[in-house]
Amino acid sequence: MLEEKAVTCPYCWETIHIDLDLSGGSAEYTEDCHVCCRPILVMLRVDEGSGAFRVDVRAENE
């Protein structure tokens, strides 16, 4: 199941939309900003019971 989420790039501060695959459960991965092309660390936390999720992003080198 894919979910789209708006996040703010920690480098250029632009709002971008990323697609999250909730079917795989919690995950951490790197995705490039669609505006400035810098690598963003995406931390996805999925509650298996309720299906609720939380996503945090930060600069890759933080």
N, CA, C and O atoms as a CHARMM CRD file, in Angstrom:
* protein
*
  248
    1    1 MET  N      0.84300  -1.16300   0.00000 PROA 1      0.00000
    2    1 MET  CA     0.00000   0.00000   0.00000 PROA 1      0.00000
    3    1 MET  C      0.89700   1.23700   0.00000 PROA 1      0.00000
    4    1 MET  O      1.74800   1.39000   0.87600 PROA 1      0.00000
    5    2 LEU  N      0.70800   2.11000  -0.97400 PROA 2      0.00000
    6    2 LEU  CA     1.48900   3.33500  -1.09300 PROA 2      0.00000
    7    2 LEU  C      0.71400   4.51100  -0.50500 PROA 2      0.00000
    8    2 LEU  O     -0.50200   4.62200  -0.65900 PROA 2      0.00000
    9    3 GLU  N      1.44800   5.37100   0.16200 PROA 3      0.00000
   10    3 GLU  CA     0.88600   6.58800   0.75200 PROA 3      0.00000
   11    3 GLU  C      1.78600   7.74700   0.34800 PROA 3      0.00000
   12    3 GLU  O      3.00900   7.64700   0.43900 PROA 3      0.00000
   13    4 GLU  N      1.18400   8.85100  -0.10000 PROA 4      0.00000
   14    4 GLU  CA     1.96500  10.02900  -0.44800 PROA 4      0.00000
   15    4 GLU  C      2.01400  10.96400   0.74900 PROA 4      0.00000
   16    4 GLU  O      1.00600  11.17200   1.42500 PROA 4      0.00000
   17    5 LYS  N      3.19700  11.52900   1.01100 PROA 5      0.00000
   18    5 LYS  CA     3.37200  12.41600   2.15700 PROA 5      0.00000
   19    5 LYS  C      4.19000  13.62900   1.74500 PROA 5      0.00000
   20    5 LYS  O      5.19400  13.49200   1.04500 PROA 5      0.00000
   21    6 ALA  N      3.77200  14.80700   2.17100 PROA 6      0.00000
   22    6 ALA  CA     4.53700  16.03300   1.93900 PROA 6      0.00000
   23    6 ALA  C      5.54200  16.18800   3.07400 PROA 6      0.00000
   24    6 ALA  O      5.18100  16.09800   4.24800 PROA 6      0.00000
   25    7 VAL  N      6.80100  16.42000   2.72000 PROA 7      0.00000
   26    7 VAL  CA     7.86200  16.63400   3.69400 PROA 7      0.00000
   27    7 VAL  C      8.68100  17.84600   3.26400 PROA 7      0.00000
   28    7 VAL  O      8.60900  18.27400   2.11200 PROA 7      0.00000
   29    8 THR  N      9.45900  18.39600   4.19300 PROA 8      0.00000
   30    8 THR  CA    10.31600  19.54000   3.89400 PROA 8      0.00000
   31    8 THR  C     11.75700  19.07100   3.77500 PROA 8      0.00000
   32    8 THR  O     12.27500  18.40600   4.67200 PROA 8      0.00000
   33    9 CYS  N     12.40200  19.41600   2.66700 PROA 9      0.00000
   34    9 CYS  CA    13.79500  19.05600   2.44600 PROA 9      0.00000
   35    9 CYS  C     14.65900  19.76800   3.49000 PROA 9      0.00000
   36    9 CYS  O     14.52800  20.98000   3.66200 PROA 9      0.00000
   37   10 PRO  N     15.53400  19.04600   4.18900 PROA 10     0.00000
   38   10 PRO  CA    16.38700  19.67100   5.20300 PROA 10     0.00000
   39   10 PRO  C     17.52500  20.50600   4.60900 PROA 10     0.00000
   40   10 PRO  O     18.26600  21.14700   5.35400 PROA 10     0.00000
   41   11 TYR  N     17.67100  20.50900   3.30400 PROA 11     0.00000
   42   11 TYR  CA    18.72400  21.29000   2.64700 PROA 11     0.00000
   43   11 TYR  C     18.16900  22.57700   2.02900 PROA 11     0.00000
   44   11 TYR  O     18.63400  23.67200   2.34800 PROA 11     0.00000
   45   12 CYS  N     17.17400  22.44500   1.14200 PROA 12     0.00000
   46   12 CYS  CA    16.66200  23.60900   0.41500 PROA 12     0.00000
   47   12 CYS  C     15.35000  24.14100   0.99300 PROA 12     0.00000
   48   12 CYS  O     14.86600  25.18500   0.55700 PROA 12     0.00000
   49   13 TRP  N     14.77000  23.43800   1.96500 PROA 13     0.00000
   50   13 TRP  CA    13.54700  23.82900   2.66500 PROA 13     0.00000
   51   13 TRP  C     12.30100  23.85400   1.77800 PROA 13     0.00000
   52   13 TRP  O     11.27500  24.41300   2.16500 PROA 13     0.00000
   53   14 GLU  N     12.38800  23.25800   0.60600 PROA 14     0.00000
   54   14 GLU  CA    11.21000  23.15100  -0.26200 PROA 14     0.00000
   55   14 GLU  C     10.34000  21.98400   0.21200 PROA 14     0.00000
   56   14 GLU  O     10.84400  20.99200   0.73800 PROA 14     0.00000
   57   15 THR  N      9.04500  22.12100   0.01800 PROA 15     0.00000
   58   15 THR  CA     8.12800  21.02100   0.30600 PROA 15     0.00000
   59   15 THR  C      8.12400  20.08500  -0.89600 PROA 15     0.00000
   60   15 THR  O      7.89000  20.50700  -2.02800 PROA 15     0.00000
   61   16 ILE  N      8.38800  18.80100  -0.62900 PROA 16     0.00000
   62   16 ILE  CA     8.35900  17.79200  -1.68400 PROA 16     0.00000
   63   16 ILE  C      7.40000  16.68000  -1.26900 PROA 16     0.00000
   64   16 ILE  O      7.08200  16.53000  -0.08900 PROA 16     0.00000
   65   17 HSD  N      6.95200  15.91500  -2.23500 PROA 17     0.00000
   66   17 HSD  CA     6.05500  14.79200  -1.96300 PROA 17     0.00000
   67   17 HSD  C      6.81300  13.49800  -2.21300 PROA 17     0.00000
   68   17 HSD  O      7.43000  13.31300  -3.26200 PROA 17     0.00000
   69   18 ILE  N      6.75600  12.60800  -1.23200 PROA 18     0.00000
   70   18 ILE  CA     7.40700  11.30600  -1.38600 PROA 18     0.00000
   71   18 ILE  C      6.35200  10.21400  -1.24800 PROA 18     0.00000
   72   18 ILE  O      5.35700  10.37100  -0.53900 PROA 18     0.00000
   73   19 ASP  N      6.59300   9.10800  -1.93900 PROA 19     0.00000
   74   19 ASP  CA     5.71600   7.94200  -1.84500 PROA 19     0.00000
   75   19 ASP  C      6.28700   6.98200  -0.81200 PROA 19     0.00000
   76   19 ASP  O      7.47100   6.64700  -0.85000 PROA 19     0.00000
   77   20 LEU  N      5.44100   6.54300   0.10800 PROA 20     0.00000
   78   20 LEU  CA     5.85000   5.64100   1.17900 PROA 20     0.00000
   79   20 LEU  C      5.17200   4.29600   0.97800 PROA 20     0.00000
   80   20 LEU  O      3.96000   4.22900   0.77200 PROA 20     0.00000
   81   21 ASP  N      5.95600   3.22500   1.03700 PROA 21     0.00000
   82   21 ASP  CA     5.41100   1.87100   0.92700 PROA 21     0.00000
   83   21 ASP  C      5.18300   1.34300   2.33700 PROA 21     0.00000
   84   21 ASP  O      6.11600   0.87800   2.99200 PROA 21     0.00000
   85   22 LEU  N      3.94100   1.41600   2.79900 PROA 22     0.00000
   86   22 LEU  CA     3.60600   1.00100   4.15900 PROA 22     0.00000
   87   22 LEU  C      3.53100  -0.50800   4.31000 PROA 22     0.00000
   88   22 LEU  O      3.57800  -1.00900   5.43300 PROA 22     0.00000
   89   23 SER  N      3.41600  -1.24400   3.21600 PROA 23     0.00000
   90   23 SER  CA     3.25800  -2.70100   3.28600 PROA 23     0.00000
   91   23 SER  C      4.52000  -3.39200   3.78900 PROA 23     0.00000
   92   23 SER  O      4.45000  -4.51800   4.28200 PROA 23     0.00000
   93   24 GLY  N      5.65900  -2.74500   3.67600 PROA 24     0.00000
   94   24 GLY  CA     6.91500  -3.33900   4.14000 PROA 24     0.00000
   95   24 GLY  C      7.21500  -3.07100   5.60100 PROA 24     0.00000
   96   24 GLY  O      8.22900  -3.54500   6.11400 PROA 24     0.00000
   97   25 GLY  N      6.36200  -2.32600   6.28400 PROA 25     0.00000
   98   25 GLY  CA     6.59000  -1.99600   7.68600 PROA 25     0.00000
   99   25 GLY  C      7.58400  -0.85100   7.82200 PROA 25     0.00000
  100   25 GLY  O      7.84800  -0.12000   6.86700 PROA 25     0.00000
  101   26 SER  N      8.12400  -0.70900   9.01400 PROA 26     0.00000
  102   26 SER  CA     9.07500   0.36100   9.30200 PROA 26     0.00000
  103   26 SER  C     10.34000   0.20000   8.47700 PROA 26     0.00000
  104   26 SER  O     10.76700  -0.91800   8.18800 PROA 26     0.00000
  105   27 ALA  N     10.94400   1.33800   8.09600 PROA 27     0.00000
  106   27 ALA  CA    12.15200   1.28600   7.26100 PROA 27     0.00000
  107   27 ALA  C     12.91000   2.60200   7.35400 PROA 27     0.00000
  108   27 ALA  O     12.35500   3.63700   7.72400 PROA 27     0.00000
  109   28 GLU  N     14.18800   2.53700   7.01000 PROA 28     0.00000
  110   28 GLU  CA    15.02400   3.72700   6.83800 PROA 28     0.00000
  111   28 GLU  C     15.70100   3.59600   5.48800 PROA 28     0.00000
  112   28 GLU  O     16.24600   2.54300   5.16000 PROA 28     0.00000
  113   29 TYR  N     15.66600   4.67000   4.70200 PROA 29     0.00000
  114   29 TYR  CA    16.28900   4.64000   3.38300 PROA 29     0.00000
  115   29 TYR  C     16.61300   6.06000   2.94500 PROA 29     0.00000
  116   29 TYR  O     16.15600   7.02700   3.55500 PROA 29     0.00000
  117   30 THR  N     17.39600   6.17700   1.89500 PROA 30     0.00000
  118   30 THR  CA    17.79300   7.47300   1.36000 PROA 30     0.00000
  119   30 THR  C     17.04800   7.73800   0.06700 PROA 30     0.00000
  120   30 THR  O     16.93700   6.86800  -0.79700 PROA 30     0.00000
  121   31 GLU  N     16.53500   8.96300  -0.05100 PROA 31     0.00000
  122   31 GLU  CA    15.84500   9.38900  -1.26200 PROA 31     0.00000
  123   31 GLU  C     16.35000  10.78600  -1.60800 PROA 31     0.00000
  124   31 GLU  O     16.51700  11.62100  -0.72000 PROA 31     0.00000
  125   32 ASP  N     16.59400  11.04600  -2.88800 PROA 32     0.00000
  126   32 ASP  CA    17.07100  12.35500  -3.30800 PROA 32     0.00000
  127   32 ASP  C     15.92300  13.35700  -3.35900 PROA 32     0.00000
  128   32 ASP  O     14.80900  13.03000  -3.76800 PROA 32     0.00000
  129   33 CYS  N     16.21900  14.59000  -2.93400 PROA 33     0.00000
  130   33 CYS  CA    15.24600  15.68100  -3.03600 PROA 33     0.00000
  131   33 CYS  C     14.95400  15.92100  -4.51200 PROA 33     0.00000
  132   33 CYS  O     15.87400  15.94000  -5.33100 PROA 33     0.00000
  133   34 HSD  N     13.68600  16.10200  -4.85600 PROA 34     0.00000
  134   34 HSD  CA    13.28300  16.32300  -6.24000 PROA 34     0.00000
  135   34 HSD  C     13.63900  17.73200  -6.72200 PROA 34     0.00000
  136   34 HSD  O     13.59300  18.01000  -7.92100 PROA 34     0.00000
  137   35 VAL  N     13.99500  18.62500  -5.78500 PROA 35     0.00000
  138   35 VAL  CA    14.31900  20.01200  -6.13000 PROA 35     0.00000
  139   35 VAL  C     15.83000  20.21700  -6.20300 PROA 35     0.00000
  140   35 VAL  O     16.34800  20.64500  -7.23400 PROA 35     0.00000
  141   36 CYS  N     16.54800  19.91200  -5.10200 PROA 36     0.00000
  142   36 CYS  CA    17.98500  20.19300  -5.04500 PROA 36     0.00000
  143   36 CYS  C     18.86100  18.96300  -5.26500 PROA 36     0.00000
  144   36 CYS  O     20.08300  19.08700  -5.35100 PROA 36     0.00000
  145   37 CYS  N     18.25900  17.78100  -5.35700 PROA 37     0.00000
  146   37 CYS  CA    18.94900  16.51700  -5.65600 PROA 37     0.00000
  147   37 CYS  C     19.89000  16.03100  -4.54900 PROA 37     0.00000
  148   37 CYS  O     20.70000  15.13600  -4.79200 PROA 37     0.00000
  149   38 ARG  N     19.80500  16.59200  -3.35800 PROA 38     0.00000
  150   38 ARG  CA    20.66100  16.13300  -2.26400 PROA 38     0.00000
  151   38 ARG  C     20.00300  14.95900  -1.55400 PROA 38     0.00000
  152   38 ARG  O     18.77600  14.86000  -1.54700 PROA 38     0.00000
  153   39 PRO  N     20.79500  14.05900  -0.95100 PROA 39     0.00000
  154   39 PRO  CA    20.24700  12.85300  -0.31800 PROA 39     0.00000
  155   39 PRO  C     19.58000  13.13700   1.02800 PROA 39     0.00000
  156   39 PRO  O     20.16600  13.77000   1.90600 PROA 39     0.00000
  157   40 ILE  N     18.36300  12.66500   1.16900 PROA 40     0.00000
  158   40 ILE  CA    17.57500  12.83600   2.38800 PROA 40     0.00000
  159   40 ILE  C     17.39700  11.46100   3.03300 PROA 40     0.00000
  160   40 ILE  O     17.03400  10.49900   2.35600 PROA 40     0.00000
  161   41 LEU  N     17.64900  11.37100   4.32600 PROA 41     0.00000
  162   41 LEU  CA    17.39500  10.13900   5.05900 PROA 41     0.00000
  163   41 LEU  C     15.93900  10.12600   5.48100 PROA 41     0.00000
  164   41 LEU  O     15.49300  11.01800   6.20300 PROA 41     0.00000
  165   42 VAL  N     15.19000   9.11900   5.03700 PROA 42     0.00000
  166   42 VAL  CA    13.77200   8.97000   5.34500 PROA 42     0.00000
  167   42 VAL  C     13.63400   7.87300   6.39100 PROA 42     0.00000
  168   42 VAL  O     14.10000   6.75200   6.18900 PROA 42     0.00000
  169   43 MET  N     12.99200   8.19800   7.51000 PROA 43     0.00000
  170   43 MET  CA    12.74900   7.22300   8.57800 PROA 43     0.00000
  171   43 MET  C     11.24800   7.02500   8.70700 PROA 43     0.00000
  172   43 MET  O     10.52800   7.91100   9.16800 PROA 43     0.00000
  173   44 LEU  N     10.78800   5.85900   8.29600 PROA 44     0.00000
  174   44 LEU  CA     9.36600   5.51700   8.29900 PROA 44     0.00000
  175   44 LEU  C      9.08900   4.55000   9.44400 PROA 44     0.00000
  176   44 LEU  O      9.74300   3.51500   9.56600 PROA 44     0.00000
  177   45 ARG  N      8.12600   4.89300  10.27100 PROA 45     0.00000
  178   45 ARG  CA     7.70400   4.02400  11.37200 PROA 45     0.00000
  179   45 ARG  C      6.23200   3.67800  11.15300 PROA 45     0.00000
  180   45 ARG  O      5.38200   4.56300  11.04900 PROA 45     0.00000
  181   46 VAL  N      5.94500   2.37900  11.08400 PROA 46     0.00000
  182   46 VAL  CA     4.57700   1.91500  10.84400 PROA 46     0.00000
  183   46 VAL  C      4.12600   1.09100  12.03600 PROA 46     0.00000
  184   46 VAL  O      4.82400   0.16500  12.45000 PROA 46     0.00000
  185   47 ASP  N      2.96500   1.42000  12.59300 PROA 47     0.00000
  186   47 ASP  CA     2.35500   0.63300  13.66600 PROA 47     0.00000
  187   47 ASP  C      1.60300  -0.51000  12.99800 PROA 47     0.00000
  188   47 ASP  O      0.58400  -0.29400  12.34200 PROA 47     0.00000
  189   48 GLU  N      2.10900  -1.71600  13.16600 PROA 48     0.00000
  190   48 GLU  CA     1.52500  -2.88600  12.49000 PROA 48     0.00000
  191   48 GLU  C      0.06300  -3.11500  12.89000 PROA 48     0.00000
  192   48 GLU  O     -0.74100  -3.55500  12.06800 PROA 48     0.00000
  193   49 GLY  N     -0.27800  -2.82400  14.12900 PROA 49     0.00000
  194   49 GLY  CA    -1.63600  -3.07700  14.60600 PROA 49     0.00000
  195   49 GLY  C     -2.66400  -2.13600  14.01600 PROA 49     0.00000
  196   49 GLY  O     -3.70200  -2.57200  13.51700 PROA 49     0.00000
  197   50 SER  N     -2.37800  -0.84500  14.07200 PROA 50     0.00000
  198   50 SER  CA    -3.36700   0.14400  13.63500 PROA 50     0.00000
  199   50 SER  C     -3.16800   0.61000  12.19900 PROA 50     0.00000
  200   50 SER  O     -4.08800   1.14800  11.58300 PROA 50     0.00000
  201   51 GLY  N     -1.95700   0.40300  11.66100 PROA 51     0.00000
  202   51 GLY  CA    -1.67000   0.88400  10.31500 PROA 51     0.00000
  203   51 GLY  C     -1.26100   2.34300  10.28000 PROA 51     0.00000
  204   51 GLY  O     -0.96500   2.88300   9.21400 PROA 51     0.00000
  205   52 ALA  N     -1.24300   2.99000  11.45000 PROA 52     0.00000
  206   52 ALA  CA    -0.81100   4.38900  11.52600 PROA 52     0.00000
  207   52 ALA  C      0.68400   4.45500  11.22100 PROA 52     0.00000
  208   52 ALA  O      1.42100   3.50000  11.46500 PROA 52     0.00000
  209   53 PHE  N      1.11800   5.58900  10.68900 PROA 53     0.00000
  210   53 PHE  CA     2.53700   5.71800  10.37100 PROA 53     0.00000
  211   53 PHE  C      3.04500   7.10700  10.69700 PROA 53     0.00000
  212   53 PHE  O      2.27800   8.06200  10.81900 PROA 53     0.00000
  213   54 ARG  N      4.35500   7.19500  10.83300 PROA 54     0.00000
  214   54 ARG  CA     5.02900   8.46700  11.05800 PROA 54     0.00000
  215   54 ARG  C      6.26400   8.47600  10.17000 PROA 54     0.00000
  216   54 ARG  O      6.95200   7.46400  10.03600 PROA 54     0.00000
  217   55 VAL  N      6.53800   9.61700   9.57000 PROA 55     0.00000
  218   55 VAL  CA     7.72300   9.74600   8.73300 PROA 55     0.00000
  219   55 VAL  C      8.50500  10.97300   9.18200 PROA 55     0.00000
  220   55 VAL  O      7.93600  12.04400   9.39400 PROA 55     0.00000
  221   56 ASP  N      9.81500  10.80200   9.32500 PROA 56     0.00000
  222   56 ASP  CA    10.73300  11.88800   9.65300 PROA 56     0.00000
  223   56 ASP  C     11.80500  11.91200   8.58800 PROA 56     0.00000
  224   56 ASP  O     12.20300  10.86400   8.07800 PROA 56     0.00000
  225   57 VAL  N     12.27500  13.09500   8.25000 PROA 57     0.00000
  226   57 VAL  CA    13.35900  13.22700   7.28500 PROA 57     0.00000
  227   57 VAL  C     14.45300  14.09600   7.89500 PROA 57     0.00000
  228   57 VAL  O     14.18200  14.97900   8.70900 PROA 57     0.00000
  229   58 ARG  N     15.69300  13.82900   7.48800 PROA 58     0.00000
  230   58 ARG  CA    16.81100  14.64100   7.93800 PROA 58     0.00000
  231   58 ARG  C     17.91600  14.57700   6.89200 PROA 58     0.00000
  232   58 ARG  O     17.90700  13.73400   5.99500 PROA 58     0.00000
  233   59 ALA  N     18.85500  15.48600   7.03600 PROA 59     0.00000
  234   59 ALA  CA    20.00200  15.47300   6.13900 PROA 59     0.00000
  235   59 ALA  C     20.77100  14.17400   6.33900 PROA 59     0.00000
  236   59 ALA  O     20.86600  13.67700   7.46100 PROA 59     0.00000
  237   60 GLU  N     21.31300  13.62900   5.27300 PROA 60     0.00000
  238   60 GLU  CA    21.97600  12.33900   5.34600 PROA 60     0.00000
  239   60 GLU  C     23.17800  12.35800   6.29600 PROA 60     0.00000
  240   60 GLU  O     23.47700  11.34000   6.91900 PROA 60     0.00000
  241   61 ASN  N     23.86100  13.48100   6.41600 PROA 61     0.00000
  242   61 ASN  CA    25.06700  13.53000   7.22700 PROA 61     0.00000
  243   61 ASN  C     24.84100  13.98900   8.66300 PROA 61     0.00000
  244   61 ASN  O     25.81200  14.24200   9.37600 PROA 61     0.00000
  245   62 GLU  N     23.59800  14.10600   9.10700 PROA 62     0.00000
  246   62 GLU  CA    23.30500  14.50900  10.49900 PROA 62     0.00000
  247   62 GLU  C     23.53600  13.37300  11.45300 PROA 62     0.00000
  248   62 GLU  O     23.34100  13.53000  12.65800 PROA 62     0.00000
